[in-house]
Short mmCIF file of C-alpha atoms and ligand atoms in Angstrom, two decimals:
data_model
loop_
_atom_site.label_atom_id
_atom_site.label_comp_id
_atom_site.label_asym_id
_atom_site.label_seq_id
_atom_site.Cartn_x
_atom_site.Cartn_y
_atom_site.Cartn_z
CA MET A 1 0.04 -0.09 -0.05
CA ALA A 2 1.17 3.57 -0.88
CA GLN A 3 0.73 4.68 2.79
CA ASP A 4 3.28 2.11 3.95
CA LEU A 5 5.95 4.13 2.24
CA VAL A 6 5.42 7.06 4.50
CA ASP A 7 6.96 8.14 7.70
CA GLY A 8 5.66 10.84 9.93
CA LEU A 9 7.25 13.95 11.09
CA LEU A 10 5.19 16.78 12.63
CA ILE A 11 6.26 20.27 12.99
CA LYS A 12 4.40 22.02 15.87
CA ALA A 13 4.66 25.34 17.44
CA ARG A 14 5.67 24.93 21.10
CA SER A 15 2.63 26.89 22.41
CA HIS A 16 0.47 24.07 21.01
CA LEU A 17 2.54 21.34 22.07
CA PRO A 18 1.19 18.95 24.80
CA PRO A 19 3.55 17.88 27.65
CA PRO A 20 7.13 19.51 27.45
CA SER A 21 8.47 15.86 27.75
CA GLU A 22 7.53 15.23 24.04
CA PRO A 23 10.04 16.27 21.51
CA LEU A 24 9.09 19.31 19.34
CA GLY A 25 9.47 17.50 16.16
CA LYS A 26 8.83 13.84 15.91
CA LEU A 27 10.93 11.76 13.68
CA SER A 28 10.08 8.19 13.57
CA LYS A 29 12.56 5.76 11.91
CA ARG A 30 10.03 3.11 11.12
CA ASP A 31 9.98 3.82 7.44
CA ARG A 32 11.99 1.58 5.09
CA LYS A 33 11.61 3.28 1.91
CA GLY A 34 12.99 6.51 2.68
CA VAL A 35 10.03 8.97 2.42
CA ALA A 36 9.14 11.19 5.29
CA VAL A 37 6.24 13.53 5.57
CA ILE A 38 6.49 16.95 7.13
CA LYS A 39 2.98 18.15 8.31
CA LEU A 40 2.89 21.77 9.29
CA LYS A 41 0.79 22.18 12.44
CA ASN A 42 0.57 25.65 13.81
CA PRO A 43 -3.10 26.33 14.34
CA PRO A 44 -5.24 28.14 13.46
CA VAL A 45 -3.54 29.02 10.00
CA ASN A 46 0.02 27.47 10.06
CA SER A 47 1.67 30.95 10.06
CA LEU A 48 5.51 30.69 9.75
CA SER A 49 6.45 32.15 13.20
CA LEU A 50 10.22 32.21 14.31
CA GLU A 51 9.68 29.07 16.33
CA VAL A 52 8.12 27.11 13.23
CA LEU A 53 10.75 28.38 10.94
CA THR A 54 13.45 27.23 13.31
CA GLU A 55 11.63 23.81 13.98
CA PHE A 56 11.27 23.24 10.16
CA VAL A 57 15.04 23.75 9.59
CA ILE A 58 15.93 21.48 12.37
CA SER A 59 13.72 18.84 11.05
CA LEU A 60 14.95 19.22 7.59
CA GLU A 61 18.66 19.02 8.82
CA LYS A 62 17.92 15.74 10.69
CA LEU A 63 16.39 14.23 7.50
CA GLU A 64 19.28 15.36 5.39
CA ASN A 65 21.61 13.82 7.66
CA ASP A 66 19.61 10.58 7.88
CA LYS A 67 20.69 8.66 4.92
CA THR A 68 17.65 6.40 5.04
CA PHE A 69 15.59 9.29 3.91
CA ARG A 70 15.58 10.28 0.19
CA GLY A 71 12.44 12.27 -0.04
CA VAL A 72 9.92 14.46 1.85
CA ILE A 73 6.35 15.26 1.27
CA VAL A 74 5.59 18.61 2.69
CA THR A 75 1.87 19.18 3.67
CA SER A 76 -0.40 20.55 6.22
CA ASP A 77 -2.22 19.32 9.37
CA CYS A 78 -4.53 22.39 9.35
CA PRO A 79 -7.84 21.73 7.55
CA GLY A 80 -8.06 23.98 4.45
CA ILE A 81 -4.84 25.84 5.06
CA PHE A 82 -1.45 24.89 3.68
CA SER A 83 0.16 27.94 5.35
CA ALA A 84 -0.87 31.65 5.86
CA GLY A 85 2.66 32.53 5.12
CA LEU A 86 5.13 34.50 7.45
CA ASP A 87 3.71 35.29 11.01
CA LEU A 88 2.74 38.95 10.54
CA THR A 89 2.92 39.47 14.23
CA GLU A 90 6.77 38.60 14.13
CA MET A 91 6.99 41.63 11.75
CA CYS A 92 4.89 44.17 13.77
CA GLY A 93 5.94 46.27 16.76
CA LYS A 94 9.01 44.10 17.70
CA SER A 95 12.61 45.18 18.17
CA GLN A 96 15.31 45.29 15.47
CA ALA A 97 17.09 42.39 17.06
CA HIS A 98 13.98 40.35 16.71
CA TYR A 99 13.37 41.44 13.18
CA ALA A 100 16.98 40.39 12.30
CA GLU A 101 16.68 37.03 14.05
CA PHE A 102 13.25 36.44 12.18
CA TRP A 103 14.58 37.36 8.78
CA ARG A 104 17.63 35.06 9.23
CA ALA A 105 15.46 32.21 10.08
CA VAL A 106 13.29 32.95 6.85
CA GLN A 107 16.40 32.96 4.75
CA GLU A 108 17.76 29.75 6.40
CA LEU A 109 14.57 27.87 5.67
CA TRP A 110 14.52 29.11 2.10
CA LEU A 111 18.05 28.06 1.59
CA ARG A 112 17.58 24.71 3.25
CA LEU A 113 14.50 23.88 1.18
CA TYR A 114 15.67 25.28 -2.12
CA LEU A 115 18.90 23.55 -2.06
CA SER A 116 17.81 20.28 -0.37
CA ASN A 117 19.33 17.05 -1.52
CA LEU A 118 16.08 15.42 -0.88
CA VAL A 119 13.31 15.07 -3.15
CA LEU A 120 10.62 17.63 -2.01
CA ILE A 121 7.08 17.21 -3.06
CA ALA A 122 4.42 19.75 -1.86
CA ALA A 123 1.10 18.17 -1.26
CA ILE A 124 -0.79 21.42 -1.07
CA ASN A 125 -4.03 20.80 0.86
CA GLY A 126 -5.21 24.31 1.46
CA VAL A 127 -4.80 27.93 0.80
CA SER A 128 -1.26 29.12 0.49
CA PRO A 129 -0.42 32.86 0.29
CA ALA A 130 3.01 34.66 0.22
CA GLY A 131 5.35 32.64 2.49
CA GLY A 132 3.15 29.52 2.25
CA CYS A 133 3.39 29.61 -1.51
CA LEU A 134 7.19 30.19 -1.29
CA ILE A 135 7.50 27.03 0.61
CA SER A 136 5.75 25.09 -2.02
CA LEU A 137 7.84 26.75 -4.65
CA THR A 138 11.03 25.62 -3.27
CA CYS A 139 9.90 21.95 -3.59
CA ASP A 140 10.66 20.01 -6.74
CA TYR A 141 6.99 19.30 -7.53
CA ARG A 142 3.58 20.65 -6.40
CA VAL A 143 0.35 18.87 -6.30
CA LEU A 144 -2.66 21.09 -5.39
CA ALA A 145 -6.09 19.97 -4.11
CA ASP A 146 -8.94 21.01 -6.45
CA ASN A 147 -10.87 23.38 -4.24
CA PRO A 148 -11.66 26.81 -5.44
CA LYS A 149 -10.78 28.20 -1.86
CA TYR A 150 -7.13 27.07 -2.23
CA ASN A 151 -5.69 30.05 -3.78
CA ILE A 152 -1.92 30.18 -4.11
CA GLY A 153 0.44 32.99 -4.85
CA LEU A 154 2.72 35.78 -3.71
CA ASN A 155 0.37 38.45 -2.61
CA GLU A 156 2.76 40.60 -0.63
CA THR A 157 1.82 43.85 -2.50
CA LEU A 158 -1.76 43.59 -1.34
CA LEU A 159 -0.29 43.94 2.22
CA GLY A 160 1.72 46.94 1.28
CA VAL A 161 4.91 45.04 1.26
CA VAL A 162 7.40 43.73 -1.30
CA ALA A 163 8.47 40.20 -2.07
CA PRO A 164 12.13 40.16 -1.62
CA SER A 165 14.32 39.48 -4.58
CA TRP A 166 14.93 35.74 -3.65
CA PHE A 167 11.05 35.25 -3.47
CA LYS A 168 10.89 36.81 -6.76
CA ASP A 169 13.58 34.66 -8.25
CA THR A 170 11.87 31.54 -6.94
CA LEU A 171 8.74 32.50 -8.76
CA VAL A 172 10.55 33.51 -11.95
CA ASN A 173 12.28 30.16 -12.04
CA THR A 174 8.96 28.41 -11.87
CA VAL A 175 6.58 30.33 -13.97
CA GLY A 176 8.73 32.55 -16.13
CA HIS A 177 9.42 36.21 -16.07
CA ARG A 178 6.17 37.66 -17.60
CA THR A 179 3.77 35.69 -15.48
CA ALA A 180 5.77 36.39 -12.27
CA GLU A 181 5.90 40.07 -13.00
CA ARG A 182 2.20 40.28 -13.52
CA ALA A 183 1.59 38.02 -10.49
CA LEU A 184 3.91 39.97 -8.23
CA GLN A 185 2.82 43.39 -9.06
CA LEU A 186 -0.88 42.54 -8.72
CA GLY A 187 -0.39 40.35 -5.75
CA LEU A 188 -2.26 37.59 -7.51
CA LEU A 189 -3.60 34.60 -5.65
CA PHE A 190 -4.52 31.87 -8.20
CA PRO A 191 -7.27 29.38 -7.87
CA PRO A 192 -6.34 25.82 -8.73
CA ALA A 193 -7.06 25.85 -12.49
CA GLU A 194 -5.36 29.18 -13.07
CA ALA A 195 -2.37 28.03 -10.80
CA LEU A 196 -2.02 24.91 -13.11
CA ARG A 197 -2.31 27.00 -16.28
CA VAL A 198 0.48 29.47 -15.31
CA GLY A 199 2.67 26.64 -14.04
CA MET A 200 2.69 27.55 -10.39
CA VAL A 201 1.65 24.00 -9.58
CA ASP A 202 2.27 20.85 -11.50
CA GLN A 203 -0.81 19.05 -10.92
CA VAL A 204 -4.31 19.66 -9.55
CA VAL A 205 -6.22 16.66 -8.24
CA PRO A 206 -9.36 15.96 -6.10
CA GLU A 207 -8.66 16.72 -2.56
CA ASP A 208 -8.85 13.13 -1.37
CA GLN A 209 -6.08 12.19 -3.85
CA VAL A 210 -3.53 14.78 -2.94
CA HIS A 211 -1.47 12.44 -0.65
CA SER A 212 -1.58 9.44 -2.90
CA THR A 213 -0.65 11.58 -5.98
CA ALA A 214 2.35 12.99 -4.07
CA LEU A 215 3.37 9.44 -3.27
CA SER A 216 3.22 8.26 -6.86
CA VAL A 217 5.16 11.34 -7.98
CA MET A 218 7.67 10.75 -5.32
CA ALA A 219 8.20 7.23 -6.63
CA GLN A 220 8.84 8.58 -10.05
CA TRP A 221 11.49 11.08 -8.82
CA LEU A 222 13.11 8.46 -6.63
CA ALA A 223 13.52 6.18 -9.57
CA VAL A 224 16.39 8.46 -10.74
CA PRO A 225 19.77 7.87 -9.28
CA ASP A 226 20.33 10.36 -6.35
CA HIS A 227 23.69 11.65 -7.40
CA ALA A 228 22.61 12.55 -10.95
CA ARG A 229 19.33 14.18 -9.79
CA GLN A 230 21.00 16.15 -6.88
CA LEU A 231 23.77 17.37 -9.09
CA THR A 232 21.25 18.48 -11.73
CA LYS A 233 19.16 20.18 -9.06
CA SER A 234 22.26 22.01 -7.87
CA LEU A 235 23.00 23.05 -11.44
CA MET A 236 19.56 24.63 -11.68
CA ARG A 237 19.21 26.29 -8.31
CA LYS A 238 22.66 27.14 -6.94
CA PRO A 239 23.02 30.34 -8.91
CA THR A 240 19.71 31.65 -7.58
CA ALA A 241 20.79 30.67 -4.05
CA ASP A 242 24.21 32.03 -4.30
CA ARG A 243 22.75 35.42 -4.79
CA LEU A 244 21.25 35.48 -1.44
CA VAL A 245 24.24 33.57 0.29
CA LYS A 246 26.58 36.24 -0.98
CA GLN A 247 24.57 39.14 0.67
CA ARG A 248 22.74 37.59 3.48
CA ASP A 249 23.70 40.25 5.99
CA ALA A 250 22.93 43.05 3.58
CA ASP A 251 19.48 41.46 2.84
CA ILE A 252 18.76 41.45 6.66
CA GLN A 253 19.76 45.06 6.81
CA TYR A 254 17.39 45.86 3.89
CA PHE A 255 14.59 44.06 5.60
CA LEU A 256 15.20 45.80 8.93
CA GLN A 257 15.16 49.20 7.22
CA PHE A 258 11.99 48.44 5.20
CA VAL A 259 9.98 46.67 7.96
CA SER A 260 10.82 49.40 10.51
CA ARG A 261 9.43 52.19 8.46
CA ASP A 262 6.36 53.87 9.92
CA SER A 263 4.40 53.37 6.63
CA ILE A 264 5.18 49.60 6.48
CA GLN A 265 4.32 49.09 10.20
CA LYS A 266 1.02 50.95 9.59
CA SER A 267 0.23 48.87 6.47
CA LEU A 268 0.94 45.47 8.36
CA ARG A 269 -1.04 46.59 11.43
CA MET A 270 -4.02 47.54 9.21
CA TYR A 271 -3.90 44.18 7.38
CA LEU A 272 -3.75 42.31 10.58
CA ASP A 273 -6.71 44.39 12.01
CA LYS A 274 -8.52 43.59 8.91
CA LEU A 275 -8.01 39.92 9.38
CA ARG A 276 -9.05 40.01 12.97
CA GLN A 277 -12.19 42.10 12.28
CA LYS A 278 -13.30 39.77 9.64
CA LYS A 279 -14.90 37.56 12.37
CA GLY A 280 -16.74 40.18 14.31
C1 LIG B 301 12.31 45.94 -1.56
C2 LIG B 301 12.31 45.67 -0.18
C3 LIG B 301 12.15 44.19 0.24
C4 LIG B 301 12.47 43.84 1.60
C5 LIG B 301 11.62 42.86 2.09
C6 LIG B 301 10.55 43.44 3.02
C7 LIG B 301 9.44 43.02 3.34
C8 LIG B 301 8.83 41.76 2.86
C9 LIG B 301 8.35 41.06 4.08
C10 LIG B 301 7.89 39.92 3.92
C11 LIG B 301 7.19 39.19 2.95
C12 LIG B 301 5.88 38.75 3.38
C13 LIG B 301 5.59 37.45 3.40
C14 LIG B 301 4.42 36.89 3.96
O1 LIG B 301 4.15 35.67 4.08
S1 LIG B 301 3.25 37.89 4.72
C15 LIG B 301 1.84 36.88 5.09
C16 LIG B 301 0.86 36.99 4.04
N1 LIG B 301 -0.33 36.23 4.29
C17 LIG B 301 -1.48 36.44 4.07
O2 LIG B 301 -1.78 37.46 3.47
C18 LIG B 301 -2.65 35.59 4.55
C19 LIG B 301 -3.39 36.12 5.50
N2 LIG B 301 -4.46 35.36 6.17
C20 LIG B 301 -5.46 34.99 5.41
O3 LIG B 301 -5.80 35.41 4.38
C21 LIG B 301 -6.46 34.02 6.21
O4 LIG B 301 -6.11 34.17 7.52
C22 LIG B 301 -6.46 32.59 5.68
C23 LIG B 301 -5.00 32.07 5.65
C24 LIG B 301 -7.18 32.73 4.28
C25 LIG B 301 -7.31 31.89 6.63
O5 LIG B 301 -8.70 32.41 6.72
P1 LIG B 301 -9.49 31.97 7.98
O6 LIG B 301 -10.81 32.69 7.71
O7 LIG B 301 -9.59 30.48 8.11
O8 LIG B 301 -8.78 32.38 9.21
P2 LIG B 301 -8.70 33.92 9.77
O9 LIG B 301 -8.52 34.89 8.73
O10 LIG B 301 -9.90 34.19 10.65
O11 LIG B 301 -7.42 33.85 10.72
C26 LIG B 301 -7.34 33.25 11.98
C27 LIG B 301 -6.46 33.86 12.81
O12 LIG B 301 -5.02 33.80 12.22
C28 LIG B 301 -4.56 35.29 12.20
N3 LIG B 301 -3.71 35.04 10.98
C29 LIG B 301 -3.93 34.82 9.70
N4 LIG B 301 -2.96 34.90 8.87
C30 LIG B 301 -1.96 35.36 9.59
C31 LIG B 301 -0.55 35.63 9.38
N5 LIG B 301 0.00 35.49 8.16
N6 LIG B 301 0.33 35.93 10.35
C32 LIG B 301 -0.32 36.05 11.68
N7 LIG B 301 -1.61 35.84 11.93
C33 LIG B 301 -2.42 35.35 10.99
C34 LIG B 301 -5.80 36.01 11.98
O13 LIG B 301 -5.41 37.34 12.33
C35 LIG B 301 -6.80 35.48 13.01
O14 LIG B 301 -6.25 35.85 14.27
P3 LIG B 301 -7.36 36.00 15.44
O15 LIG B 301 -6.42 36.66 16.55
O16 LIG B 301 -8.32 37.00 14.89
O17 LIG B 301 -7.84 34.64 15.78
#
C-alpha cells in the first residue's frame, strides 16, 4: 500500500505542544522506503513564526543527515490551510534584534529547502499565500487539491509590502518572467485551475487524492539515481541561491530598514486588524 511508504514528522509550534517531555519535532524511523512527511501544524492558520521556521529547519537537517531518507512530502495538518505565510505578528511592533533574527530564520529555511538534496514534493491541501506559496515553490513538484478556496500566490503587494528578490527569483524560475511580473505586481492569488495553467503548480487533483498523488510522483522522482538528480538540481538552483548567500547580512539590513518604516508598520497593522475584524 502506498501509505506504507510514508513516515511521519510533525512540526508543531511550542505553544500548541502537549507535555514538554514530548520532542518538538517527531522523527520516527519506522520507514524503510525513505520517504518522510512533514506536516505543518501551527493552528489556526499555520503561520510561519520564528519558532516554526526554526523547527522546520531542524527537522529538515535531521532528514538530510539521515541517509535512510531520500524524499519528503511537505503538507499541512490544518484543514483548508497549507500555510498563511510568514507570521505577521513577528514583523509588527518588535525590536530590530527580533526582526533580524526572524529574517535570518526565513532566509535559512528558504536556503535549506531550495538546495535540499532530498526530493521535496508539496502536497498542497489548503490556501497558500505569500510565504506559504514560497515553501511550495522551493519543492521539486507541487500537487494542489482541487478546491476553489485553495488560492496560491505571492500576494505581498496587497499587504503593502514587497516580495524580496529571492522570493521573486523562486517564482520567476517556476513560472517565467512575464507571469511572475504580473503576478507579483498585482499580488495575484491563483485558484487551482489558473495556478495549473500558469505553471505555479504541476498537478491539480481531487482533494482526497493529494497525498496518494504526491506519493506516486515521489516514486517517479526516486527512480532517478540520487547523485545525478542532486547534481542536476544544484546546477539549476545554486546560482539563484548564491545570490542570497553572498549578501545575507545586507539582505537582513534591507529588511530591517524596510519593515521598521512607519508606513510599513502601519500597513501591516491595518492588514492584521482587517483579518481580525473579519470575524466580528
Ligand atoms: C524591496 C524591499 C524588500 C524587503 C523585504 C521586506 C518586506 C517583505 C516582508 C515579508 C514578505 C511577506 C511574506 C508573507 O508571507 S506575509 C503573510 C501573507 N499572508 C496572508 O496574506 C494571509 C493572511 N491570512 C488570510 O488570508 C487568512 O487568515 C487565511 C489564511 C485565508 C485563513 O482564513 P480563515 O478565515 O480560516 O482564518 P482567519 O483569517 O480568521 O485567521 C485566523 C487567525 O489567524 C490570524 N492570521 C491569519 N494569517 C496570519 C498571518 N500570516 N500571520 C499572523 N496571523 C495570521 C488572523 O489574524 C486570525 O487571528 P485572530 O487573533 O483573529 O484569531
